PDB file of C-alpha atoms in Angstrom:
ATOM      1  CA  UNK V 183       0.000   0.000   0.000  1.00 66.00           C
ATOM      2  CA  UNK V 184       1.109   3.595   0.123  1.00 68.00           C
ATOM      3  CA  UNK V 185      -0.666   5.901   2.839  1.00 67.00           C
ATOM      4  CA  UNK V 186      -0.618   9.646   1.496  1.00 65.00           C
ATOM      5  CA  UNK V 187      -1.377   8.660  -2.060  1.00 70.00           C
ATOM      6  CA  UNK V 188      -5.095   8.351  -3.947  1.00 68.00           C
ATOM      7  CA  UNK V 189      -7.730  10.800  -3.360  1.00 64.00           C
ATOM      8  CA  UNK V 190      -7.865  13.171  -0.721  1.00 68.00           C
ATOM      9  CA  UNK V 191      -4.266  11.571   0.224  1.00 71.00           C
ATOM     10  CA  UNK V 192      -6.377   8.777   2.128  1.00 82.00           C
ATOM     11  CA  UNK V 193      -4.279   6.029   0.814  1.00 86.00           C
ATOM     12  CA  UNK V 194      -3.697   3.513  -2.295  1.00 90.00           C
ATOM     13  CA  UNK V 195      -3.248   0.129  -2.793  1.00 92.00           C
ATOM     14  CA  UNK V 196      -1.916  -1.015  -5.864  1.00 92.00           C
ATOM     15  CA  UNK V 197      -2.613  -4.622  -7.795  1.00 92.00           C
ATOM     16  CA  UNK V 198       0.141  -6.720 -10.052  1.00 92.00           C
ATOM     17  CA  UNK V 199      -0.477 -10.074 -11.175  1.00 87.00           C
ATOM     18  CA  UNK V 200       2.065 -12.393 -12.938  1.00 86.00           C
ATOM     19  CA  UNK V 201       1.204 -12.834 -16.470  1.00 81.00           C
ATOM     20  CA  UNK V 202       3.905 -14.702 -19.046  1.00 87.00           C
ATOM     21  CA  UNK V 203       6.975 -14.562 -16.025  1.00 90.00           C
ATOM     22  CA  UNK V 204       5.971 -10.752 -15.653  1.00 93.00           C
ATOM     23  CA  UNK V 205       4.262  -8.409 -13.118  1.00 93.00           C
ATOM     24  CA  UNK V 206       2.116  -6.207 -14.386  1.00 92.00           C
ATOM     25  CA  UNK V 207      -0.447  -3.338 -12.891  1.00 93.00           C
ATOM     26  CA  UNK V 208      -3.863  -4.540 -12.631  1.00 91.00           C
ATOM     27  CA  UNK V 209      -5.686  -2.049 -10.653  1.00 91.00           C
ATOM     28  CA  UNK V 210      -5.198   1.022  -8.126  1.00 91.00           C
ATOM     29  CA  UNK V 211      -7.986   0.551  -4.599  1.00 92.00           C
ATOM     30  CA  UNK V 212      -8.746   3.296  -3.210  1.00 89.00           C
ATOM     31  CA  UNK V 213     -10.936   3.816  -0.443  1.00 88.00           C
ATOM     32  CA  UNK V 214     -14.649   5.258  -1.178  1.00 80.00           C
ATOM     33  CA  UNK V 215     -14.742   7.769   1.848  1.00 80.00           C
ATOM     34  CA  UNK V 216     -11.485   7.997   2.733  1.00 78.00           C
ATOM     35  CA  UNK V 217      -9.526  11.297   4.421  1.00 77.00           C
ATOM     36  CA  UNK V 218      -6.103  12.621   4.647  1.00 77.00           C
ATOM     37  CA  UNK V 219      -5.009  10.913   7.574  1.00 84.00           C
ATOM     38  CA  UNK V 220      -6.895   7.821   7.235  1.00 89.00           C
ATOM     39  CA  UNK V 221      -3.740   5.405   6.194  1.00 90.00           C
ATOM     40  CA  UNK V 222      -5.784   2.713   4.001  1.00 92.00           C
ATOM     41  CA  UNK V 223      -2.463   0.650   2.577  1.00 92.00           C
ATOM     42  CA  UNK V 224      -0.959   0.791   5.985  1.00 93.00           C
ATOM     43  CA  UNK V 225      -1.461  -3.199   6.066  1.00 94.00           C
ATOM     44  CA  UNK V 226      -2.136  -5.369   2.942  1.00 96.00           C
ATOM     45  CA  UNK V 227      -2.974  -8.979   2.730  1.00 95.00           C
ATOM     46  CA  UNK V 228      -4.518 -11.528   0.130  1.00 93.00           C
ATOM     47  CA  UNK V 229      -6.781 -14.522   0.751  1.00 89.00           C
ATOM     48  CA  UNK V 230      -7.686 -17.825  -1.922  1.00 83.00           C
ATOM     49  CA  UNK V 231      -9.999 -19.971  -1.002  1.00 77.00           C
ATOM     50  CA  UNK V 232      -8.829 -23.395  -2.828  1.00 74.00           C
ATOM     51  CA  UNK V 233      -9.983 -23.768  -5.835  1.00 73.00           C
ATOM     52  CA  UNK V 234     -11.590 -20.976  -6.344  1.00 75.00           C
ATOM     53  CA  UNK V 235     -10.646 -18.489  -9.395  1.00 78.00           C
ATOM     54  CA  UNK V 236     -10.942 -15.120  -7.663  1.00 83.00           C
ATOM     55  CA  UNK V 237      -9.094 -14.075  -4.475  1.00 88.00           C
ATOM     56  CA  UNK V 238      -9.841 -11.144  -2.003  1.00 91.00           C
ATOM     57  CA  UNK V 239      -7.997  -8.101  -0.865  1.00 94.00           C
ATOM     58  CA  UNK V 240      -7.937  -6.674   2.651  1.00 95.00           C
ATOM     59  CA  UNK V 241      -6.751  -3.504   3.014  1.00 95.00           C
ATOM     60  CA  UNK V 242      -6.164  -2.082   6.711  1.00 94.00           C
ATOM     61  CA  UNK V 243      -7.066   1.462   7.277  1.00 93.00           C
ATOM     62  CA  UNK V 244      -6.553   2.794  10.972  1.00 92.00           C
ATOM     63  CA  UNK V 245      -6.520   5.787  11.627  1.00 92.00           C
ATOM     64  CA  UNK V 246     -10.355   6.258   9.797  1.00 90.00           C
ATOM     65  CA  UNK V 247     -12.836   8.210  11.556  1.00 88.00           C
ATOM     66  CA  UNK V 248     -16.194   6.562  11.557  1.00 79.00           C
ATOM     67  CA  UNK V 249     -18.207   6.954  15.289  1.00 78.00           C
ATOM     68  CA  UNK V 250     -15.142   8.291  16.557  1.00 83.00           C
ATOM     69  CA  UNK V 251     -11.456   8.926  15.834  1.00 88.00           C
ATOM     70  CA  UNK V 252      -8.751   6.253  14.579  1.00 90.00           C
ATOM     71  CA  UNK V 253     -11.649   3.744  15.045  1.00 90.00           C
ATOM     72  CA  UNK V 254     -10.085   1.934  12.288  1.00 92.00           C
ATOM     73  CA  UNK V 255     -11.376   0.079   8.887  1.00 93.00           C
ATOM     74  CA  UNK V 256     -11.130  -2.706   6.729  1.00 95.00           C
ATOM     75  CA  UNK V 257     -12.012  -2.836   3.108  1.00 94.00           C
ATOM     76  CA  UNK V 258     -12.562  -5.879   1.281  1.00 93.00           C
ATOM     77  CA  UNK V 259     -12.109  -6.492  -2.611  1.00 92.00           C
ATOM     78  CA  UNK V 260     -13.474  -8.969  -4.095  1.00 89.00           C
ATOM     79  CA  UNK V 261     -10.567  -9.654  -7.403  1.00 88.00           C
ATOM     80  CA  UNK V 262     -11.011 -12.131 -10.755  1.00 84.00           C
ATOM     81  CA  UNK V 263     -11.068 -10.348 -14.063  1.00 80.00           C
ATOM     82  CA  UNK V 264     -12.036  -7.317 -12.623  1.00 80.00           C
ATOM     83  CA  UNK V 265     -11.835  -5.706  -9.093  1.00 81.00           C
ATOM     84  CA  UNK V 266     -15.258  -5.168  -7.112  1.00 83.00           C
ATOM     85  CA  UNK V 267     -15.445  -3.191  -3.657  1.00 83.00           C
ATOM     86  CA  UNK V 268     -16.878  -6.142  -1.254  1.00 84.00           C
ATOM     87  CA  UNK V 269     -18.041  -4.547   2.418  1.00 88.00           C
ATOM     88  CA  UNK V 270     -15.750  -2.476   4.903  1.00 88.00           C
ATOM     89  CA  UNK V 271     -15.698  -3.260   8.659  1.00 91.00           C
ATOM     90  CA  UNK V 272     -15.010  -1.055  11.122  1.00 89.00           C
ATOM     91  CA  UNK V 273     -14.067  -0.280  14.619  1.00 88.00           C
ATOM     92  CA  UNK V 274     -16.311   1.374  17.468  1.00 86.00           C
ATOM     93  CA  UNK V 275     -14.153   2.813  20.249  1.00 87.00           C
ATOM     94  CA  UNK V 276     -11.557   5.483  19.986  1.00 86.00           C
ATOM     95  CA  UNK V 277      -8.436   4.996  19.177  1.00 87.00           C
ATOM     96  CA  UNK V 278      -9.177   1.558  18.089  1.00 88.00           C
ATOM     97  CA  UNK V 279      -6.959   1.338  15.132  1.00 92.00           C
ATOM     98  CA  UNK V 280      -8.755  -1.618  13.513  1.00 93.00           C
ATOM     99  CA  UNK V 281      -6.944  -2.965  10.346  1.00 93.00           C
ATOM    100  CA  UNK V 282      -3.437  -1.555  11.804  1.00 93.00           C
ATOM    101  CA  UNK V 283      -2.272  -5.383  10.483  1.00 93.00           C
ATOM    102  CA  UNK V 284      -4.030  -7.670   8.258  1.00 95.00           C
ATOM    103  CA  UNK V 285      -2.669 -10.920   7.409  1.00 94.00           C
ATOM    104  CA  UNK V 286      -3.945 -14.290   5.410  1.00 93.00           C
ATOM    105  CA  UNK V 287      -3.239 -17.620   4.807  1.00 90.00           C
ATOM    106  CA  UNK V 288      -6.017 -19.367   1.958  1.00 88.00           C
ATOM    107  CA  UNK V 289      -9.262 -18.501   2.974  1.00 88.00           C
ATOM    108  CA  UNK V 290      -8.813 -16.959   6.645  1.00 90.00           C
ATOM    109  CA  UNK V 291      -7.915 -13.357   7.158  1.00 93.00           C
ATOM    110  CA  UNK V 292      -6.610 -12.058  10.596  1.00 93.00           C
ATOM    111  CA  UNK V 293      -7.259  -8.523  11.662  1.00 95.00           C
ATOM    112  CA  UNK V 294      -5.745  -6.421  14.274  1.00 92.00           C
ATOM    113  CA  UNK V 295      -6.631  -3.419  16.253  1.00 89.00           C
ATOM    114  CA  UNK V 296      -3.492  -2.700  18.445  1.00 83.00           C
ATOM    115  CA  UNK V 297      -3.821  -3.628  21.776  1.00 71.00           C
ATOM    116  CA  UNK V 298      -7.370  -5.011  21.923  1.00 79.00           C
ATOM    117  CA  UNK V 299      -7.880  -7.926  20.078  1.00 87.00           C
ATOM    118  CA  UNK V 300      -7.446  -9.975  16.656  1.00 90.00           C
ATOM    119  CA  UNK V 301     -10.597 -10.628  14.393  1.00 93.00           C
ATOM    120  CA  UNK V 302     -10.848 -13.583  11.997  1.00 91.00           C
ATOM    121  CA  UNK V 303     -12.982 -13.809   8.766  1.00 92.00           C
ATOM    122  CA  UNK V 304     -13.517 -16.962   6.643  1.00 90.00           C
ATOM    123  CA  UNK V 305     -14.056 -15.899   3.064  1.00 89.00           C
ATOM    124  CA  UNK V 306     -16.839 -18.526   1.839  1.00 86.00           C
ATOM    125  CA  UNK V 307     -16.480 -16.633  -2.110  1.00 79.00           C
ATOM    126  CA  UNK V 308     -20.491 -15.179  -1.397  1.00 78.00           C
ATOM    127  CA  UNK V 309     -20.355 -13.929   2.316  1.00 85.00           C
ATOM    128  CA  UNK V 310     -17.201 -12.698   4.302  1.00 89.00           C
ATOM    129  CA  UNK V 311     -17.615 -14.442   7.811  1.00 91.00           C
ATOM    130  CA  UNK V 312     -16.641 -13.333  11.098  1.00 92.00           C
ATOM    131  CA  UNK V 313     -15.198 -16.617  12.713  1.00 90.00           C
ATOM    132  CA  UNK V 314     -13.960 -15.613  16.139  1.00 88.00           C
ATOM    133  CA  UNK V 315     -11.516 -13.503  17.896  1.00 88.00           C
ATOM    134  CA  UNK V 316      -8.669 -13.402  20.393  1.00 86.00           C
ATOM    135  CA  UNK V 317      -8.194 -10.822  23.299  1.00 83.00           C
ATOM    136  CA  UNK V 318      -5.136  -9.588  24.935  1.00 79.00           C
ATOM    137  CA  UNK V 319      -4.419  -6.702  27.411  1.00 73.00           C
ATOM    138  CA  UNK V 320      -0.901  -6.948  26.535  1.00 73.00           C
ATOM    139  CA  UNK V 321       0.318  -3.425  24.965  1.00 72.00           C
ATOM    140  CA  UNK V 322       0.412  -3.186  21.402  1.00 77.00           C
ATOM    141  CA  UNK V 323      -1.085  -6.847  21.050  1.00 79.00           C
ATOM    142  CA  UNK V 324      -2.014  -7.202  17.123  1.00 82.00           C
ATOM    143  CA  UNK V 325       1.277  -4.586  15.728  1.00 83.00           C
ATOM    144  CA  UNK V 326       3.034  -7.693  13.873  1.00 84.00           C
ATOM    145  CA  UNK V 327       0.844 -11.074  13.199  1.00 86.00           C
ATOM    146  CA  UNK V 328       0.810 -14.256  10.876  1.00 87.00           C
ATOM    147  CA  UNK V 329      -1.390 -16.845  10.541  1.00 89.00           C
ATOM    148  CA  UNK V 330      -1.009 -20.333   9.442  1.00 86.00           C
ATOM    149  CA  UNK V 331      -3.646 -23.436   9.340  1.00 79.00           C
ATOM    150  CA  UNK V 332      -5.640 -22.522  12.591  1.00 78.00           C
ATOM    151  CA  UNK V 333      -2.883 -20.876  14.323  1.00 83.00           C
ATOM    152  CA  UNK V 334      -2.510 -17.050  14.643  1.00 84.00           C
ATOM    153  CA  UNK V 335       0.766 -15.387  16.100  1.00 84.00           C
ATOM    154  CA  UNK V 336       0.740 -11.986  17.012  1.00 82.00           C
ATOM    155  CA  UNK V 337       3.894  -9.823  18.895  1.00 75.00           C
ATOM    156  CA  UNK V 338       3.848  -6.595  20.315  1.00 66.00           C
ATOM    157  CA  UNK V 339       6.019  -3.869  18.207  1.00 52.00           C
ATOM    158  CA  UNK V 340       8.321  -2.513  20.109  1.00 50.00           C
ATOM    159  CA  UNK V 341      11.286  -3.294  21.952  1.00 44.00           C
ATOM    160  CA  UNK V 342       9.850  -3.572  25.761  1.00 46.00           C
ATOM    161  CA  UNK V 343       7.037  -5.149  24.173  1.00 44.00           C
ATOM    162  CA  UNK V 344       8.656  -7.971  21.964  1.00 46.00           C
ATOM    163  CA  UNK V 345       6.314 -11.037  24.073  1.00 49.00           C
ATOM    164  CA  UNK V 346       5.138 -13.461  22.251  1.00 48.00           C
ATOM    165  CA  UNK V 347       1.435 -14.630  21.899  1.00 48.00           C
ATOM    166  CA  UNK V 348      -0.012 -17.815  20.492  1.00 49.00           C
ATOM    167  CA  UNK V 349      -3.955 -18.684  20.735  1.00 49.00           C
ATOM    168  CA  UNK V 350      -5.154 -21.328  18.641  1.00 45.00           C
ATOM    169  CA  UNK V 351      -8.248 -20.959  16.757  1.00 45.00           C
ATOM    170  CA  UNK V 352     -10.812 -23.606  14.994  1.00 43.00           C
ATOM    171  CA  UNK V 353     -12.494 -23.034  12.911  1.00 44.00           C
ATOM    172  CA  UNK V 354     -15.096 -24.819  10.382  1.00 42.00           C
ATOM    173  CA  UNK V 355     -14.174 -25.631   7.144  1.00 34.00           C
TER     174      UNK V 355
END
């Protein structure tokens, strides 16, 4: 992503797929309501679901102000042959900073907001479902995070903050 570019300097994502051995442009996402200071690009992940001929795009956004400031968004893109704006999610409490990290591994996508918890969604190709979440009052719980089969690690992001937390997570396939 690049915070500070696309209209209203809200933020820009920017698609390449591999076509012949070569990465081309595909598509610019931008957000549809985005501000100045909202940082949509900050965090960028994509999900497959097997099999399946289209992917989606989560783009974190948080420092958007929805009920309140930095609440925090996602925005989901549905991509095949063309690219299609799916549903946004958002935060609800200040400061929230949802979508600070996004991260994916086939058809689960793990979302952040810093210090509060991690959100899953299972992308089932015709609804986006919430599957769970983990809590933490650890500081800056949710800055770096990577999931992997039903696991998701998150870390704190700073140096006095570098602990380590593991929750596993099941969910139905």
């Amino acid at each position: 992503g690049a915070t500070g570019a696309g209209p209203n300097a809200s933020g820009a994502a920017y698609v390449y797929r591999n076509t012949f051995d070569t990465f081309e442009y595909f598509s610019t996402l931008v957000p549809e309501n985005g501000s100045g200071s909202d940082y949509f690009g900050l965090s960028v992940a994509i999900s497959t679901v097997p099999r399946a001929s289209e992917s989606l795009i989560a783009v974190g956004s948080p420092y958007t102000d929805r009920t309140t400031t930095n609440v925090g968004s996602v925005y989901f893109y549905r991509i095949s042959e063309l690219v299609a704006f799916t549903e946004e999610k958002s935060g609800s409490v200040y400061n929230q900073k949802y979508g600070y990290t996004v991260a994916s591994e086939e058809s689960r996508i793990a979302v952040s907001s810093i210090g509060r918890k991690v959100d899953i969604y299972e992308d089932k190709l015709d609804e986006l479902l919430y599957s769970g979440s983990m809590t933490s009052a650890a500081n800056y719980f949710g800055t770096k995070m990577a999931i992997s089969g039903n696991t998701v690690v998150t870390a704190g992001g700073y140096s006095w903050d570098e602990s380590l937390y593991q929750q596993t997570i099941c969910v139905d396939f």
